[in-house]
Short mmCIF file of C-alpha atoms and ligand atoms in Angstrom, two decimals:
data_model
loop_
_atom_site.label_atom_id
_atom_site.label_comp_id
_atom_site.label_asym_id
_atom_site.label_seq_id
_atom_site.Cartn_x
_atom_site.Cartn_y
_atom_site.Cartn_z
CA MET B 272 69.93 -70.09 136.39
CA CYS B 273 72.56 -68.47 133.94
CA LEU B 274 72.87 -71.77 132.38
CA ALA B 275 73.92 -70.76 129.42
CA VAL B 276 74.16 -73.25 126.41
CA PRO B 277 76.32 -73.48 123.27
CA ALA B 278 74.54 -72.79 119.57
CA LYS B 279 75.42 -72.05 116.31
CA ILE B 280 74.86 -69.32 114.01
CA ILE B 281 73.32 -70.17 110.57
CA GLU B 282 71.75 -66.51 109.72
CA LYS B 283 72.74 -63.11 110.95
CA ASN B 284 70.15 -60.41 110.38
CA ASP B 285 70.85 -56.93 112.43
CA MET B 286 71.16 -57.31 115.94
CA MET B 287 68.93 -60.54 115.35
CA ALA B 288 70.14 -63.51 114.95
CA THR B 289 68.76 -67.38 114.40
CA VAL B 290 70.65 -69.77 115.43
CA ASP B 291 70.85 -73.54 115.81
CA VAL B 292 70.71 -75.41 119.46
CA GLU B 293 71.10 -79.23 118.84
CA GLY B 294 68.72 -79.26 115.84
CA ILE B 295 66.04 -76.88 116.83
CA GLN B 296 66.50 -73.28 115.58
CA ARG B 297 65.41 -70.06 117.29
CA LYS B 298 65.79 -66.13 117.34
CA ILE B 299 68.36 -65.00 119.43
CA SER B 300 69.39 -61.04 120.17
CA LEU B 301 72.97 -59.99 119.14
CA MET B 302 72.35 -57.02 121.35
CA LEU B 303 75.09 -57.98 123.80
CA LEU B 304 77.21 -59.68 121.40
CA PRO B 305 77.30 -57.31 117.75
CA ASP B 306 80.06 -58.29 116.48
CA ALA B 307 79.00 -62.60 116.06
CA LYS B 308 79.09 -63.65 112.03
CA LYS B 309 77.41 -66.32 110.62
CA GLY B 310 78.77 -69.81 111.59
CA ASP B 311 80.10 -68.90 114.92
CA PHE B 312 79.44 -70.97 117.79
CA VAL B 313 77.73 -68.27 120.40
CA LEU B 314 77.07 -68.67 124.26
CA MET B 315 73.63 -67.95 124.46
CA HIS B 316 71.76 -67.22 127.53
CA ALA B 317 67.86 -66.50 128.10
CA GLY B 318 67.39 -65.61 124.45
CA PHE B 319 70.60 -63.64 124.17
CA ALA B 320 74.62 -63.96 122.65
CA ILE B 321 76.40 -63.64 125.50
CA GLN B 322 80.04 -64.71 123.95
CA THR B 323 81.69 -66.04 121.34
CA ILE B 324 83.02 -69.99 121.89
CA ASP B 325 86.49 -70.09 120.65
CA GLU B 326 86.70 -72.85 119.04
CA GLN B 327 90.43 -73.47 118.87
CA GLU B 328 90.40 -72.53 122.85
CA ALA B 329 87.78 -76.11 122.77
CA ASN B 330 89.96 -78.02 120.54
CA TYR B 331 92.82 -77.04 123.48
CA THR B 332 91.10 -78.25 126.11
CA ALA B 333 90.54 -81.22 124.28
CA GLN B 334 94.16 -81.67 123.16
CA LEU B 335 95.24 -80.91 126.86
CA LEU B 336 93.27 -83.82 127.90
CA LYS B 337 94.26 -85.80 125.78
CA GLU B 338 98.07 -85.39 127.10
CA VAL B 339 96.97 -85.53 130.57
CA ALA B 340 95.29 -88.69 129.49
CA GLN B 341 98.64 -90.01 127.88
CA ASN B 342 101.11 -89.55 130.62
CA ASP B 343 98.94 -90.86 133.19
CA ASN B 344 101.20 -92.62 135.49
CA ALA B 345 102.43 -89.02 136.63
CA MET U 82 86.25 -84.84 119.83
CA ILE U 83 87.07 -86.35 123.48
CA MET U 84 86.41 -90.01 123.10
CA PRO U 85 84.75 -91.57 126.10
CA GLU U 86 88.22 -93.47 127.08
CA GLU U 87 89.97 -90.28 127.26
CA CYS U 88 87.53 -89.24 129.53
CA LYS U 89 87.73 -92.01 132.87
CA LYS U 90 91.77 -91.29 131.79
CA ALA U 91 91.91 -87.65 132.41
CA ALA U 92 89.47 -87.96 135.23
CA GLU U 93 91.72 -90.62 136.75
CA PHE U 94 94.81 -87.97 136.20
CA PHE U 95 93.40 -85.51 138.11
CA LEU U 96 91.93 -87.29 141.17
CA GLN U 97 95.27 -89.42 141.62
CA ASN U 98 96.79 -86.01 141.69
CA ILE U 99 94.19 -84.25 143.87
CA ASP U 100 94.92 -86.88 145.97
CA ARG U 101 98.31 -86.57 146.27
CA LEU U 102 98.54 -83.12 146.00
CA ILE U 103 96.17 -82.68 148.73
CA THR U 104 98.03 -83.43 152.22
CA LYS U 105 94.64 -82.50 154.90
CA PRO U 106 91.24 -82.06 154.96
CA THR U 107 90.70 -78.97 152.33
CA ARG U 108 87.64 -76.98 151.54
CA PHE U 109 87.23 -75.96 148.39
CA MET U 110 83.72 -73.81 147.49
CA GLU U 111 81.95 -73.66 144.30
CA VAL U 112 79.55 -70.63 144.15
CA CYS U 113 77.45 -70.94 141.32
CA GLY U 114 74.36 -73.66 141.24
CA THR U 115 74.92 -74.84 138.09
CA HIS U 116 78.41 -76.81 139.30
CA THR U 117 76.41 -77.97 142.09
CA VAL U 118 73.94 -79.83 139.71
CA SER U 119 77.02 -81.02 137.64
CA ILE U 120 78.80 -81.92 140.34
CA PHE U 121 76.10 -84.02 142.12
CA ARG U 122 75.15 -85.35 138.80
CA SER U 123 78.40 -86.68 138.20
CA GLY U 124 79.33 -88.03 141.48
CA ILE U 125 82.76 -85.83 141.96
CA ARG U 126 82.13 -85.65 145.37
CA GLN U 127 81.86 -88.99 146.26
CA LEU U 128 84.81 -89.87 143.43
CA LEU U 129 87.28 -87.14 145.27
CA PRO U 130 89.27 -88.33 148.38
CA GLU U 131 87.88 -87.72 151.65
CA LYS U 132 89.87 -84.73 152.55
CA VAL U 133 88.59 -82.79 150.21
CA ASP U 134 85.40 -81.45 150.71
CA LEU U 135 83.55 -79.12 148.12
CA VAL U 136 80.56 -77.07 150.18
CA SER U 137 77.99 -74.88 147.94
CA GLY U 138 78.18 -71.12 148.79
CA PRO U 139 76.13 -69.07 147.14
CA GLY U 140 75.90 -69.58 143.95
CA CYS U 141 71.73 -69.83 143.22
CA PRO U 142 70.11 -66.18 142.16
CA VAL U 143 66.90 -68.18 143.54
CA CYS U 144 67.89 -68.91 146.96
CA VAL U 145 69.48 -65.75 148.02
CA THR U 146 66.47 -63.82 146.85
CA PRO U 147 64.84 -62.63 150.04
CA ASN U 148 61.22 -62.93 151.09
CA ASP U 149 60.85 -58.87 151.09
CA TYR U 150 61.52 -59.62 147.06
CA MET U 151 59.13 -62.07 146.88
CA ASP U 152 56.44 -60.47 148.68
CA THR U 153 56.43 -57.05 146.79
CA ALA U 154 56.35 -59.29 143.55
CA ILE U 155 53.41 -61.03 145.42
CA ALA U 156 51.87 -57.68 145.72
CA TYR U 157 52.07 -56.31 142.65
CA ALA U 158 50.70 -59.73 140.74
CA LYS U 159 47.18 -59.27 143.51
CA ASN U 160 47.72 -55.57 141.08
CA SER U 161 44.61 -56.80 138.20
CA ASN U 162 46.19 -54.41 135.86
CA VAL U 163 50.03 -56.51 135.93
CA ILE U 164 51.01 -59.20 134.77
CA ILE U 165 53.75 -60.62 135.98
CA THR U 166 56.33 -62.10 133.93
CA THR U 167 58.91 -64.43 135.64
CA PHE U 168 61.75 -67.25 135.28
CA GLY U 169 60.28 -70.69 136.12
CA ASP U 170 62.57 -71.12 139.26
CA MET U 171 60.87 -68.12 140.83
CA LEU U 172 57.02 -69.46 141.37
CA LYS U 173 57.41 -71.52 144.39
CA VAL U 174 59.83 -69.24 146.05
CA PRO U 175 58.13 -69.18 149.06
CA GLY U 176 57.17 -65.30 150.00
CA THR U 177 56.43 -64.43 153.75
CA SER U 178 52.93 -66.00 153.73
CA THR U 179 52.43 -67.34 150.45
CA SER U 180 53.99 -67.89 146.85
CA LEU U 181 53.41 -66.41 143.11
CA TYR U 182 52.50 -70.29 142.84
CA GLU U 183 49.53 -69.62 145.10
CA ALA U 184 48.66 -65.93 144.19
CA ARG U 185 48.28 -67.38 140.35
CA ALA U 186 45.97 -70.07 141.89
CA GLU U 187 44.35 -67.16 142.80
CA GLY U 188 43.90 -65.46 140.07
CA ALA U 189 47.19 -63.82 139.45
CA ASP U 190 48.46 -63.15 136.19
CA ILE U 191 51.76 -64.60 135.62
CA ARG U 192 53.59 -65.37 133.18
CA ILE U 193 56.74 -67.63 132.02
CA VAL U 194 59.14 -66.12 129.83
CA TYR U 195 62.75 -68.08 128.84
CA SER U 196 63.86 -64.26 128.13
CA PRO U 197 62.93 -60.76 129.73
CA LEU U 198 62.62 -59.99 125.51
CA ASP U 199 59.90 -62.50 125.76
CA ALA U 200 58.51 -59.91 128.66
CA LEU U 201 58.39 -57.12 126.03
CA GLN U 202 56.80 -58.54 123.73
CA LEU U 203 54.42 -59.58 125.97
CA ALA U 204 53.89 -55.21 126.73
CA ILE U 205 53.60 -54.65 123.17
CA ASN U 206 50.97 -56.98 122.75
CA ASN U 207 49.13 -56.03 125.28
CA PRO U 208 49.47 -52.37 126.02
CA ALA U 209 46.43 -51.55 128.36
CA LYS U 210 48.53 -54.26 130.83
CA LYS U 211 51.66 -53.04 133.00
CA ILE U 212 53.99 -55.77 132.35
CA ILE U 213 56.34 -56.07 135.03
CA PHE U 214 59.63 -58.37 134.81
CA LEU U 215 61.26 -60.07 137.18
CA ALA U 216 64.86 -59.64 137.17
CA VAL U 217 66.30 -61.19 139.02
CA GLY U 218 70.01 -63.03 138.72
CA PHE U 219 73.52 -61.90 138.45
CA GLU U 220 75.95 -60.49 136.07
CA THR U 221 74.89 -63.29 134.02
CA THR U 222 71.73 -62.23 133.30
CA ALA U 223 71.91 -58.38 134.34
CA PRO U 224 72.92 -57.46 130.85
CA LEU U 225 70.25 -59.06 129.20
CA THR U 226 67.51 -57.45 131.93
CA ALA U 227 69.80 -53.76 130.59
CA ALA U 228 69.48 -54.40 127.35
CA THR U 229 65.81 -55.53 127.24
CA ILE U 230 65.00 -51.77 129.05
CA GLN U 231 67.38 -50.27 126.51
CA THR U 232 65.07 -51.79 123.74
CA ALA U 233 61.98 -50.55 125.29
CA GLN U 234 63.12 -46.60 125.16
CA LYS U 235 64.53 -46.85 122.10
CA LYS U 236 60.90 -48.46 121.08
CA GLN U 237 59.11 -46.04 123.14
CA ILE U 238 57.18 -48.64 124.54
CA ASN U 239 55.73 -47.46 128.22
CA ASN U 240 54.18 -50.01 130.05
CA PHE U 241 56.92 -52.01 130.46
CA PHE U 242 58.63 -52.43 134.45
CA ILE U 243 61.36 -54.49 135.92
CA LEU U 244 61.63 -55.53 139.45
CA SER U 245 65.35 -56.15 140.23
CA ALA U 246 66.87 -58.21 142.59
CA HIS U 247 69.90 -58.33 140.16
CA LYS U 248 72.94 -58.35 142.51
CA TRP U 249 77.04 -58.63 141.91
CA THR U 250 78.21 -61.93 142.90
CA TYR U 251 81.78 -60.95 143.77
CA THR U 252 80.11 -59.21 146.69
CA ALA U 253 79.15 -62.33 148.64
CA LEU U 254 82.47 -63.76 147.85
CA ASP U 255 83.93 -61.09 149.84
CA ALA U 256 81.00 -61.29 152.62
CA LEU U 257 81.91 -64.75 153.48
CA LEU U 258 85.88 -64.61 153.14
CA SER U 259 85.59 -61.53 155.47
CA ASP U 260 83.96 -63.26 158.39
CA PRO U 261 86.50 -65.24 160.07
CA THR U 262 84.14 -68.44 161.05
CA ILE U 263 83.84 -69.64 157.43
CA LYS U 264 86.39 -72.05 156.54
CA VAL U 265 87.51 -72.53 153.04
CA ASP U 266 90.80 -72.63 151.18
CA GLY U 267 89.39 -72.01 147.76
CA PHE U 268 86.98 -70.98 145.31
CA LEU U 269 85.45 -72.86 142.06
CA LEU U 270 84.52 -69.53 140.51
CA PRO U 271 81.15 -69.14 138.48
CA GLY U 272 82.19 -70.07 134.69
CA HIS U 273 79.03 -67.75 132.91
CA VAL U 274 79.17 -65.16 135.44
CA CYS U 275 83.18 -64.34 135.05
CA VAL U 276 82.06 -64.70 130.61
CA ILE U 277 80.11 -61.15 131.31
CA THR U 278 82.99 -59.72 134.35
CA GLY U 279 86.18 -61.34 133.18
CA GLU U 280 88.67 -61.93 136.17
CA ALA U 281 89.12 -58.08 137.53
CA PRO U 282 86.37 -58.61 140.41
CA PHE U 283 87.44 -61.46 141.35
CA SER U 284 91.11 -60.68 141.73
CA PHE U 285 90.80 -59.56 145.66
CA VAL U 286 90.02 -63.37 146.81
CA SER U 287 93.51 -63.89 145.88
CA GLU U 288 95.21 -60.24 146.97
CA ARG U 289 93.33 -59.61 149.80
CA TYR U 290 92.54 -62.88 151.07
CA ALA U 291 94.75 -65.44 149.81
CA LYS U 292 92.87 -67.82 148.42
CA PRO U 293 93.23 -69.69 145.31
CA ALA U 294 90.85 -69.42 142.74
CA VAL U 295 89.88 -70.99 139.38
CA ILE U 296 87.45 -70.10 136.86
CA ALA U 297 85.46 -73.36 135.79
CA GLY U 298 83.44 -75.06 133.25
CA PHE U 299 80.45 -76.98 134.03
CA GLU U 300 81.39 -80.29 132.37
CA ALA U 301 82.39 -82.92 134.97
CA LEU U 302 86.13 -83.08 134.03
CA ASP U 303 86.41 -79.07 133.53
CA ILE U 304 85.02 -79.09 136.91
CA LEU U 305 88.27 -82.02 137.91
CA ARG U 306 90.27 -80.25 136.25
CA ALA U 307 89.59 -77.10 138.22
CA VAL U 308 90.30 -78.82 141.25
CA TYR U 309 93.21 -80.14 140.07
CA MET U 310 94.55 -76.61 139.80
CA LEU U 311 93.49 -75.59 142.80
CA ALA U 312 94.94 -78.42 144.39
CA LEU U 313 98.47 -77.71 142.80
CA GLN U 314 97.98 -73.79 144.23
CA VAL U 315 97.41 -75.24 147.47
CA GLN U 316 100.86 -77.46 147.56
CA ASN U 317 102.65 -74.34 146.38
CA GLY U 318 101.43 -72.33 148.20
CA GLN U 319 99.79 -69.70 145.46
CA ALA U 320 96.79 -67.71 145.42
CA LYS U 321 96.54 -66.39 142.39
CA ILE U 322 93.12 -66.31 139.83
CA GLU U 323 93.60 -68.75 136.77
CA ASN U 324 91.21 -69.57 134.40
CA ALA U 325 90.25 -73.43 133.11
CA TYR U 326 87.38 -72.21 130.99
CA LYS U 327 89.17 -69.65 128.01
CA ARG U 328 87.23 -71.18 125.34
CA VAL U 329 84.02 -68.92 126.62
CA VAL U 330 85.61 -66.54 129.63
CA ARG U 331 88.26 -63.74 128.52
CA THR U 332 90.16 -61.84 130.44
CA GLU U 333 88.39 -58.73 130.43
CA GLY U 334 84.72 -60.23 129.63
CA ASN U 335 82.40 -59.01 127.64
CA PRO U 336 82.85 -55.47 127.64
CA ILE U 337 79.54 -54.84 126.14
CA ALA U 338 77.44 -56.42 128.21
CA GLN U 339 79.52 -54.78 131.04
CA ASN U 340 78.57 -51.47 129.58
CA ALA U 341 75.07 -52.13 129.34
CA ILE U 342 74.68 -52.84 133.15
CA SER U 343 76.88 -50.01 134.36
CA SER U 344 74.31 -48.04 131.91
CA VAL U 345 71.13 -48.79 133.07
CA PHE U 346 71.99 -49.82 136.60
CA SER U 347 73.53 -48.48 140.09
CA ASN U 348 74.64 -49.80 143.16
CA THR U 349 73.22 -50.37 145.55
CA SER U 350 72.94 -52.21 149.43
CA ALA U 351 71.01 -54.91 148.78
CA ASN U 352 69.60 -57.72 151.04
CA TRP U 353 70.64 -61.67 150.48
CA ARG U 354 69.23 -64.46 152.51
CA GLY U 355 71.87 -65.73 154.86
CA PHE U 356 73.69 -62.64 154.49
CA GLY U 357 71.50 -59.91 155.12
CA GLY U 358 72.63 -56.51 153.54
CA ILE U 359 75.53 -56.31 151.59
CA GLU U 360 76.69 -52.79 150.19
CA ASN U 361 76.85 -52.44 146.57
CA SER U 362 75.75 -55.78 145.81
CA GLY U 363 72.54 -55.26 144.13
CA MET U 364 71.83 -52.99 140.74
CA THR U 365 69.19 -50.71 140.71
CA VAL U 366 67.98 -48.96 137.69
CA ASN U 367 69.42 -45.47 137.64
CA ALA U 368 68.14 -42.26 137.02
CA ALA U 369 68.02 -41.84 133.54
CA TYR U 370 66.23 -44.94 133.22
CA ALA U 371 63.44 -44.76 136.52
CA GLN U 372 60.12 -45.20 134.23
CA TYR U 373 61.10 -48.85 134.39
CA ASP U 374 61.68 -48.91 137.48
CA ALA U 375 58.48 -51.22 139.26
CA LEU U 376 58.87 -49.51 142.56
CA HIS U 377 58.95 -46.24 140.96
CA SER U 378 56.30 -46.34 138.36
CA ILE U 379 53.81 -48.48 140.17
CA PRO U 380 52.96 -47.77 144.03
CA VAL U 381 52.58 -51.14 145.81
CA THR U 382 51.65 -51.88 149.38
CA LYS U 383 52.91 -55.79 150.34
CA GLU U 384 52.95 -57.40 154.15
CA ASN U 385 55.37 -56.97 156.28
CA SER U 386 58.40 -59.10 155.60
CA ARG U 387 60.58 -61.78 157.96
CA GLU U 388 61.78 -64.82 157.38
CA ASN U 389 60.85 -68.64 158.04
CA PRO U 390 63.03 -69.10 161.67
CA ALA U 391 63.18 -72.68 161.27
CA CYS U 392 64.51 -72.31 157.55
CA ARG U 393 68.36 -73.29 157.98
CA CYS U 394 68.82 -71.54 154.33
CA GLY U 395 71.45 -68.71 155.52
CA ASP U 396 73.92 -71.64 157.10
CA VAL U 397 72.90 -73.42 153.92
CA LEU U 398 73.93 -70.97 151.74
CA LYS U 399 77.53 -70.03 153.87
CA GLY U 400 78.64 -73.81 153.52
CA ASN U 401 78.51 -73.90 157.82
CA ILE U 402 75.81 -76.99 157.38
CA ASN U 403 74.71 -79.23 154.66
CA PRO U 404 71.41 -79.31 153.93
CA THR U 405 70.64 -82.50 155.23
CA GLN U 406 71.61 -81.16 159.22
CA CYS U 407 68.22 -78.38 158.25
CA PRO U 408 65.39 -79.86 160.80
CA LEU U 409 63.35 -79.79 158.05
CA PHE U 410 64.77 -81.03 155.05
CA LYS U 411 62.83 -83.77 153.81
CA LYS U 412 60.53 -84.38 156.86
CA ILE U 413 58.77 -80.89 155.97
CA CYS U 414 60.52 -78.88 153.29
CA THR U 415 60.60 -80.92 149.94
CA PRO U 416 60.82 -79.37 146.06
CA GLU U 417 56.80 -80.33 146.10
CA HIS U 418 56.66 -78.18 149.51
CA PRO U 419 59.77 -75.80 149.48
CA ALA U 420 59.91 -73.89 152.96
CA GLY U 421 62.89 -72.31 151.79
CA ALA U 422 64.12 -70.88 148.99
CA CYS U 423 66.96 -73.36 148.77
CA MET U 424 64.52 -76.08 148.34
CA VAL U 425 63.06 -74.75 145.33
CA SER U 426 65.58 -74.19 142.31
CA ILE U 427 67.13 -76.71 140.64
CA GLU U 428 70.60 -75.81 141.25
CA GLY U 429 69.52 -75.01 144.61
CA THR U 430 71.99 -76.61 147.13
CA CYS U 431 69.00 -77.75 149.33
CA HIS U 432 67.33 -79.69 145.84
CA ALA U 433 70.69 -80.86 144.56
CA TRP U 434 70.79 -82.61 148.36
CA TYR U 435 67.37 -84.30 147.75
CA LYS U 436 67.62 -85.20 144.36
CA TYR U 437 71.06 -86.46 144.66
CA GLY U 438 72.11 -86.45 148.03
CA GLN U 439 69.71 -89.33 150.46
CA GLY U 440 72.65 -88.40 152.86
CA ARG U 441 75.46 -91.04 151.13
CA TYR U 442 77.60 -88.04 150.81
CA HIS U 443 80.31 -87.98 153.13
CA TYR U 444 80.85 -84.48 155.12
CA GLY U 445 84.26 -83.30 156.57
CA ARG U 446 85.17 -80.38 158.31
S1 SF4 G 173 72.58 -68.39 138.24
FE1 SF4 G 173 74.49 -68.38 137.01
S2 SF4 G 173 76.20 -68.72 138.81
FE2 SF4 G 173 73.94 -68.77 139.69
S3 SF4 G 173 73.54 -70.84 139.90
FE3 SF4 G 173 73.35 -70.16 137.91
S4 SF4 G 173 75.07 -70.21 136.42
FE4 SF4 G 173 75.79 -70.86 138.46
S1 SF4 G 174 65.85 -77.82 153.60
FE1 SF4 G 174 64.33 -75.83 152.87
S2 SF4 G 174 64.26 -75.15 155.34
FE2 SF4 G 174 65.82 -76.42 155.36
S3 SF4 G 174 67.35 -74.92 155.21
FE3 SF4 G 174 67.02 -75.84 152.98
S4 SF4 G 174 65.45 -74.82 152.33
FE4 SF4 G 174 65.35 -74.28 154.61
#
């Protein structure tokens, strides 16, 4: 039930944002994430942004998986 | 971008190493319904070596909501001045003698909402009605309800109320771990709960109970990686909290959301299906916002609640049995006609076993 999905902020208007979720636009509240900026990827849950997605970390994870895949003779 | 080939290789790496690191029967528990579903969907249970058993704990807020709460919600629904707003999952959860779904068929005004803000909007649009939002959920969802109440106050909307069943996940873990009959060797911690809470509330798992715990994301690889990290800790005799979901879980969580919770709610003893009352595990609207608490503002008389004695949800939620060991499973209890809450939510353990399990999974102890 606390399923949360990534969304990209395409417009910010005070405490509301228009986000893109896999091509669909919707309006969500930024009350719990007031510092989110246009262009940020955020985690969205039941009409609210609840955290920004750290793209560097997301890449780091991809990187790590790549390394794992390369050394998999361990 | 991760390519499918790399994913496969990574999965193989994790699986081989889990097999190497774990040398005796080991049980890890996940306490999030989204994990449960992801584990079933991806077939991780079958991929893991037989000595590694993944069991589901009290991870779905719908499942742990007791009849008592449902009966109160249904009683409110029968009040013709009330519109009940709820996440869709709650509709079919059986109460003592009926469900919201049946109440709606009998004419009660019950609307499914996607967000508590939709419930608030409904209150604005229907000033002559009392709108009650069924505030069910763990730490992920509670701040949303809190923010909605704060918005209602700011906008002076006086016909919006909540019936709170918000709960603190970690209190159920504590209750589980303090029960010596329950054997769990480590935990996959719920990623989206930790987005809000951060690591601190779960540190007791390692500090007081010396169990390893890893905060996990929701893709199949996230979960395999987390199990691998648990296996490493087991092998090294460690017990610490690790974060394998750093792309959204910050060590400190989301302080604004934590603040929203503590501004609007205070802790109270709450009933969990299968566990009974747990001290300080529930969130109740505090005195400053009491007018938004349905129980405070709208009188209600509900039937005497009791749990269905044949339903084994309690044992399922503690990981004591798997759903196929419940005599009602698939015979009387199905997603269309659920006898217990664990069969209702798509994240419920019984529902997941019904949909994906079909008894094909080995279940060792
Ligand atoms: S409510 Fe949250 S913790 Fe519970 S099952 Fe859903 S995602 Fe997991
Ligand atoms: S199968 Fe149904 S009756 Fe049995 S424990 Fe699960 S929900 Fe309860």
